Coordinates of C-alpha atoms in Angstrom, one line a residue:
X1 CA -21.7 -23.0 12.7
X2 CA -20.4 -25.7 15.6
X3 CA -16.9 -26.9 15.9
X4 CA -17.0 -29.1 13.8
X5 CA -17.8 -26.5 10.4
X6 CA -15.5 -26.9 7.8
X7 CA -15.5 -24.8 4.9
X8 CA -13.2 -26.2 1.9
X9 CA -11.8 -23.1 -0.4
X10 CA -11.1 -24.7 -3.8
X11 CA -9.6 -23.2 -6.7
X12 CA -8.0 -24.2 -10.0
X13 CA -5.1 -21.3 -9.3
X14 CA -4.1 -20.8 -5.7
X15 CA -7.0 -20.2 -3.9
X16 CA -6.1 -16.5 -2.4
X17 CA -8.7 -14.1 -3.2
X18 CA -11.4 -17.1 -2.0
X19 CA -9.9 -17.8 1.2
X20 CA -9.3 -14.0 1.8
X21 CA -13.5 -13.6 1.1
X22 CA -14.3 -16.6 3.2
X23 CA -12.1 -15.5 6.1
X24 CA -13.7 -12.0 6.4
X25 CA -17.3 -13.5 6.2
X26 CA -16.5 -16.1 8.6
X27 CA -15.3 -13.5 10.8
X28 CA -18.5 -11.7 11.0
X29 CA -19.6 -14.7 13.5
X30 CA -18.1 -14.4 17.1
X31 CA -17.7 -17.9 19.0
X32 CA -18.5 -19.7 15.9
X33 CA -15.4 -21.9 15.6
X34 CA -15.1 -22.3 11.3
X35 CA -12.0 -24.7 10.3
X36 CA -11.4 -23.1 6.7
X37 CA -9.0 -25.4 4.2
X38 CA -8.1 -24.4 1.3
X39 CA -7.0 -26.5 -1.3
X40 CA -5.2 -24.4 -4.4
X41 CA -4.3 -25.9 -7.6
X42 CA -7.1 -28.1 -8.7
X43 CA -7.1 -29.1 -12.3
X44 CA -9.0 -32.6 -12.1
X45 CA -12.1 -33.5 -11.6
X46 CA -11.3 -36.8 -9.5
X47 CA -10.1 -34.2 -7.3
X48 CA -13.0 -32.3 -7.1
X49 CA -15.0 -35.6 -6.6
X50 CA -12.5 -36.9 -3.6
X51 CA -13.1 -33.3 -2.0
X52 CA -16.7 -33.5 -2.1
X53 CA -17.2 -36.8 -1.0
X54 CA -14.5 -35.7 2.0
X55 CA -17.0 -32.5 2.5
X56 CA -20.0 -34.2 2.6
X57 CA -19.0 -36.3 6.0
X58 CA -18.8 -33.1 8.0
X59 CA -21.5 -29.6 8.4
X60 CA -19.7 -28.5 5.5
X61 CA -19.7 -25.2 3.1
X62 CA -18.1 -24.9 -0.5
X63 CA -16.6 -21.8 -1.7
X64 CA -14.8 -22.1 -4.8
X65 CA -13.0 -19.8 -7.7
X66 CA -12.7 -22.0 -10.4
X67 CA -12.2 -20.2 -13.6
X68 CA -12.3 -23.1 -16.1
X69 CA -16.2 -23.4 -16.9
X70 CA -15.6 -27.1 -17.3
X71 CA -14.6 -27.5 -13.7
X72 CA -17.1 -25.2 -12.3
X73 CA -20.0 -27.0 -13.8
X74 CA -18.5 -30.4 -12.5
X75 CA -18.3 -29.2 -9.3
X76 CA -21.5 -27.1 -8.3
X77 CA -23.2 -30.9 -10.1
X78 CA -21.1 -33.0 -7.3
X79 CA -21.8 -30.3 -4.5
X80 CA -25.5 -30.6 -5.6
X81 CA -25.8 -34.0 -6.2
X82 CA -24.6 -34.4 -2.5
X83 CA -26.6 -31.6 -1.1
X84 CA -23.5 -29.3 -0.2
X85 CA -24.1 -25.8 0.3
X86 CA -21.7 -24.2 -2.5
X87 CA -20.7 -20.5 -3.0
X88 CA -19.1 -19.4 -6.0
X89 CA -17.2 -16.0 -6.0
X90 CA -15.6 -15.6 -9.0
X91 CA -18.0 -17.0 -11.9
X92 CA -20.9 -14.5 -11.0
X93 CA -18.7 -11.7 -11.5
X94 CA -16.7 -13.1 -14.8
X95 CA -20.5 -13.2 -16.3
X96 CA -21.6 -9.7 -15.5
X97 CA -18.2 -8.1 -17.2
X98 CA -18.5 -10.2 -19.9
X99 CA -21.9 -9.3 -20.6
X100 CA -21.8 -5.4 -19.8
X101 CA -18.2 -5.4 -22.2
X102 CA -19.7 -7.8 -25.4
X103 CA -16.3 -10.2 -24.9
X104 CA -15.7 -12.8 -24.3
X105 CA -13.2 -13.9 -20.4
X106 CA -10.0 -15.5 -21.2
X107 CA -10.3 -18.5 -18.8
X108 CA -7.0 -18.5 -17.8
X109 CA -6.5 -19.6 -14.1
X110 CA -3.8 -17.8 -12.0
X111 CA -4.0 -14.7 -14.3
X112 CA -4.1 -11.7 -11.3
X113 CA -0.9 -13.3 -10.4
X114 CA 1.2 -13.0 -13.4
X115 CA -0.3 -9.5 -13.8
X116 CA 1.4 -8.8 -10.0
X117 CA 4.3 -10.8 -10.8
X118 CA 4.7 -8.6 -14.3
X119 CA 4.1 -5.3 -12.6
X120 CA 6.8 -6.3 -10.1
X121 CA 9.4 -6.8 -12.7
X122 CA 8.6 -3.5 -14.1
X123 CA 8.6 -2.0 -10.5
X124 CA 12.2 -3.5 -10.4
X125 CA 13.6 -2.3 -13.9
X126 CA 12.8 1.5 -13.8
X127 CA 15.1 1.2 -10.3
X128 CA 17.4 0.1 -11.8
X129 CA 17.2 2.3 -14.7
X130 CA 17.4 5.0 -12.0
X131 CA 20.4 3.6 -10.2
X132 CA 22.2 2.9 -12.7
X133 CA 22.0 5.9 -14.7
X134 CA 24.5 8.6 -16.2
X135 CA 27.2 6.1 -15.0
X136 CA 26.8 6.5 -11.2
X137 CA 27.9 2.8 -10.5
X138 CA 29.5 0.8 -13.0
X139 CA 28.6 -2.1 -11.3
X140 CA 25.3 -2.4 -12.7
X141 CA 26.9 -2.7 -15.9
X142 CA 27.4 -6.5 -15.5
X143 CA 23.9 -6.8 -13.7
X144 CA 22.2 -4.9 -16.9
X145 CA 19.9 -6.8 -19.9
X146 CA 21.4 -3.6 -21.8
X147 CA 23.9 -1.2 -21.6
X148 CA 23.3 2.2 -23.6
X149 CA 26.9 4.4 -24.6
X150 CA 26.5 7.8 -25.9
X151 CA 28.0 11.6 -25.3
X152 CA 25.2 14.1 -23.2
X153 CA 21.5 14.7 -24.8
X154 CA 21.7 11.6 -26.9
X155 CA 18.8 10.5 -25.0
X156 CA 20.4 7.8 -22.7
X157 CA 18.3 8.4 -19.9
X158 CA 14.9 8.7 -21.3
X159 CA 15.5 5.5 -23.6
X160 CA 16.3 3.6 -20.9
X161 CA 13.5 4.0 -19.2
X162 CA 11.1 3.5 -21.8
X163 CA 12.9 -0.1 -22.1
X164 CA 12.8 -0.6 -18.2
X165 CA 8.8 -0.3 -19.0
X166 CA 9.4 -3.0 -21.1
X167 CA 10.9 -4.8 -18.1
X168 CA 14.4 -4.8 -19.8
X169 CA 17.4 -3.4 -17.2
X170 CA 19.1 -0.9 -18.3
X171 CA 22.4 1.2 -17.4
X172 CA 23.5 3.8 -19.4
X173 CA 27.4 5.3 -19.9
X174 CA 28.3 8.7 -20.8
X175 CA 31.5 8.6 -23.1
X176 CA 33.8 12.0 -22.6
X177 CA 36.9 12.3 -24.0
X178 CA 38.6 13.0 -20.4
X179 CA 37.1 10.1 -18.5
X180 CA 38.5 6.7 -19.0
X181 CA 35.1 4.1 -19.7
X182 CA 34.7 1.8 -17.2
X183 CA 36.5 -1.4 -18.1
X184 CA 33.1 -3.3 -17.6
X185 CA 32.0 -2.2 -21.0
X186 CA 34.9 -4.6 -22.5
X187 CA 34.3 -7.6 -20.2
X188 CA 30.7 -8.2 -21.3
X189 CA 29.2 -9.3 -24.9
X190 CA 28.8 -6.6 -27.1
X191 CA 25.1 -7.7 -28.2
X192 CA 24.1 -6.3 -24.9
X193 CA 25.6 -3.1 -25.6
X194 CA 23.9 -0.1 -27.8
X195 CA 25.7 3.0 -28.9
X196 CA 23.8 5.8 -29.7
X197 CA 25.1 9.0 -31.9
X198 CA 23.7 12.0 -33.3
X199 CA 24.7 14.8 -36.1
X200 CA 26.5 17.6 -34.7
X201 CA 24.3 20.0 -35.8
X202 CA 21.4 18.4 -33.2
X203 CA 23.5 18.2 -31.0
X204 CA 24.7 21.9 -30.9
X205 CA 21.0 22.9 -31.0
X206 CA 19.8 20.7 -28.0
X207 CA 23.0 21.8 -25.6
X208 CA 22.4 25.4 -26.3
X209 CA 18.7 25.0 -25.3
X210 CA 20.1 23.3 -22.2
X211 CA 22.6 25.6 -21.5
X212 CA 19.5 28.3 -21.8
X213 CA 17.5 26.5 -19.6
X214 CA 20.1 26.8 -16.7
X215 CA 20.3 30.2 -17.4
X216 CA 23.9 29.8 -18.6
X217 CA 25.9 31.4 -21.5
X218 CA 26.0 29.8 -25.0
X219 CA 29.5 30.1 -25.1
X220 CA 30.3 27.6 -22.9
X221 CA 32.1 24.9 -23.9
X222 CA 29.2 22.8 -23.9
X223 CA 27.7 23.5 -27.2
X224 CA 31.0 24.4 -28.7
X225 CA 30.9 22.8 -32.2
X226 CA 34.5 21.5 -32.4
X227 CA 34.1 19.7 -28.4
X228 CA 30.9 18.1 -29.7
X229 CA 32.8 16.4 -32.9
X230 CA 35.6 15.7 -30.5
X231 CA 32.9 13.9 -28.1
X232 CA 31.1 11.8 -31.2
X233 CA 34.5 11.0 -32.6
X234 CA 35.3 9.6 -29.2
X235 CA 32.3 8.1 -28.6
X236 CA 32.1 6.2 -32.1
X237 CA 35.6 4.7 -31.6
X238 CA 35.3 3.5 -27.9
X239 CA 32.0 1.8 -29.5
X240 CA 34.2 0.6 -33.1
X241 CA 36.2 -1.0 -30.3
X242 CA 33.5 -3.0 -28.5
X243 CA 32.0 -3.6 -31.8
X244 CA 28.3 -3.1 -30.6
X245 CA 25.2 -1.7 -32.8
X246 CA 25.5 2.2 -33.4
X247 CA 22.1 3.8 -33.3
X248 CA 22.0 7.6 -35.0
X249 CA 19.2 9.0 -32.9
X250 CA 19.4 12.5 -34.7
X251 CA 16.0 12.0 -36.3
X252 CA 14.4 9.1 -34.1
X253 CA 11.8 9.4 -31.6
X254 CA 12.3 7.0 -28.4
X255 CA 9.7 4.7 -29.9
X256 CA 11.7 4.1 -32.8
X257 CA 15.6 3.6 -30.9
X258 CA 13.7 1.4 -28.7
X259 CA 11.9 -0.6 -31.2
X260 CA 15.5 -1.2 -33.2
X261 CA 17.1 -2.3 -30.3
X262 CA 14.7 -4.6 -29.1
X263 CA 14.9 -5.7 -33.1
X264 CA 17.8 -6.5 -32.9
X265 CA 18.4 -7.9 -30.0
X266 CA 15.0 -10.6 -30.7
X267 CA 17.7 -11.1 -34.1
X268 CA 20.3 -12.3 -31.6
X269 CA 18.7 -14.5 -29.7

């Protein structure tokens, strides 16, 4: 290639994963001076037309991903028709999948990046989840999609973050009888609040296995029968109060809490 080598990148989403191909071929070729533009977004073919006849003036290469089939055809005709050399990088590939899996591509330009951008979001909701969990900063109460109440092993923690996978943020508030709730709980809208509760009986079970696990006695206080109907009498009326959803967990997997939230919370809006 001489100075004056162009190569146009063209794409009908924004143009990254062909300019990042055509740069690292291009820089296989020491002293060759290669003037790469790209041009993202294209969705016309009047564009496609304007950039060829612009390409053909100069020793000029084409290197396109244009996922629309539409647009691709139009353009390797115009590059053709004008005796462009033209490289396409992501139709060859979009074939071969399509014929090894039987299905048929989705065409949908831009798609990688809303797949990053989703991930990202998820990325961000499970730290929050973690921040914010077991009360450690009320703060993120305000800051939260949903806040979970509940007394110990009514599965706060692991609910929400099985929601944060559903990109949802998520704090969660233990309620004891000794600790005054943080006043955030009241200054919000109670549809973005979720109580959860459980029968006593679970709950006895599930603390004494904890209280096993840490190699403590069962006769702490803990497990005690009468603190854990002190707790869910608690709990329930600091929940009556806000007047939010109350969820009995006792016999629920995850799955199902979370699918009855997210029930009613689609009911809401």
């Amino acid at each position: 290639m001489d100075e004056k080598s162009i190569i146009y990148v063209i794409s009908d989403s924004i143009g990254e994963t062909a300019d990042q191909v055509t740069r690292a071929a291009a820089a296989q070729y020491e002293g060759a001076a290669c003037d790469i533009r790209r041009i993202p977004y294209v969705s016309e073919k009047q564009t496609i037309k304007e950039i060829i006849n612009e390409a053909k003036k100069h020793n000029s290469i084409i290197v396109y991903t244009m996922v629309i089939p539409e647009l691709r055809e139009y353009l390797e005709k115009e590059a053709q028709d004008q005796g462009l050399v033209y490289v396409d990088i992501m139709g060859p590939v979009i074939e071969a999948i399509s014929h090894i899996t039987n299905t048929k591509p989705t065409y949908k330009p831009g798609i990688i990046r809303q797949l990053d951008e989703e991930y990202f979001k998820k990325v961000e909701a499970i730290e929050f989840a973690v921040k914010y969990d077991d009360g450690k900063d009320p703060r993120g109460i305000k800051k939260a999609d949903i806040v979970i109440l509940g007394v110990s092993r009514t599965s706060k923690t692991p609910l929400s973050m099985y929601l944060a996978n559903k990109n949802l943020k998520v704090a969660n508030i233990p309620l004891l009888p000794e600790v005054e709730p943080p006043k955030e709980i009241f200054e919000i809208p109670s549809k973005r609040i979720f109580g959860l509760t459980s029968s006593p009986h679970k709950l006895n079970v599930i603390r004494q296995e904890r209280l096993k696990a840490l190699g403590l006695s069962f006769e702490a206080n803990y497990a005690n029968m009468d603190r854990i109907l002190q707790e869910l009498e608690y709990a329930e009326s600091i929940m009556r109060k806000i007047g939010c959803p109350i969820i009995d967990v006792t016999n629920k997997a995850i799955e199902e809490t979370a699918s009855i939230i997210l029930r009613i919370m689609k009911e809401d809006k």
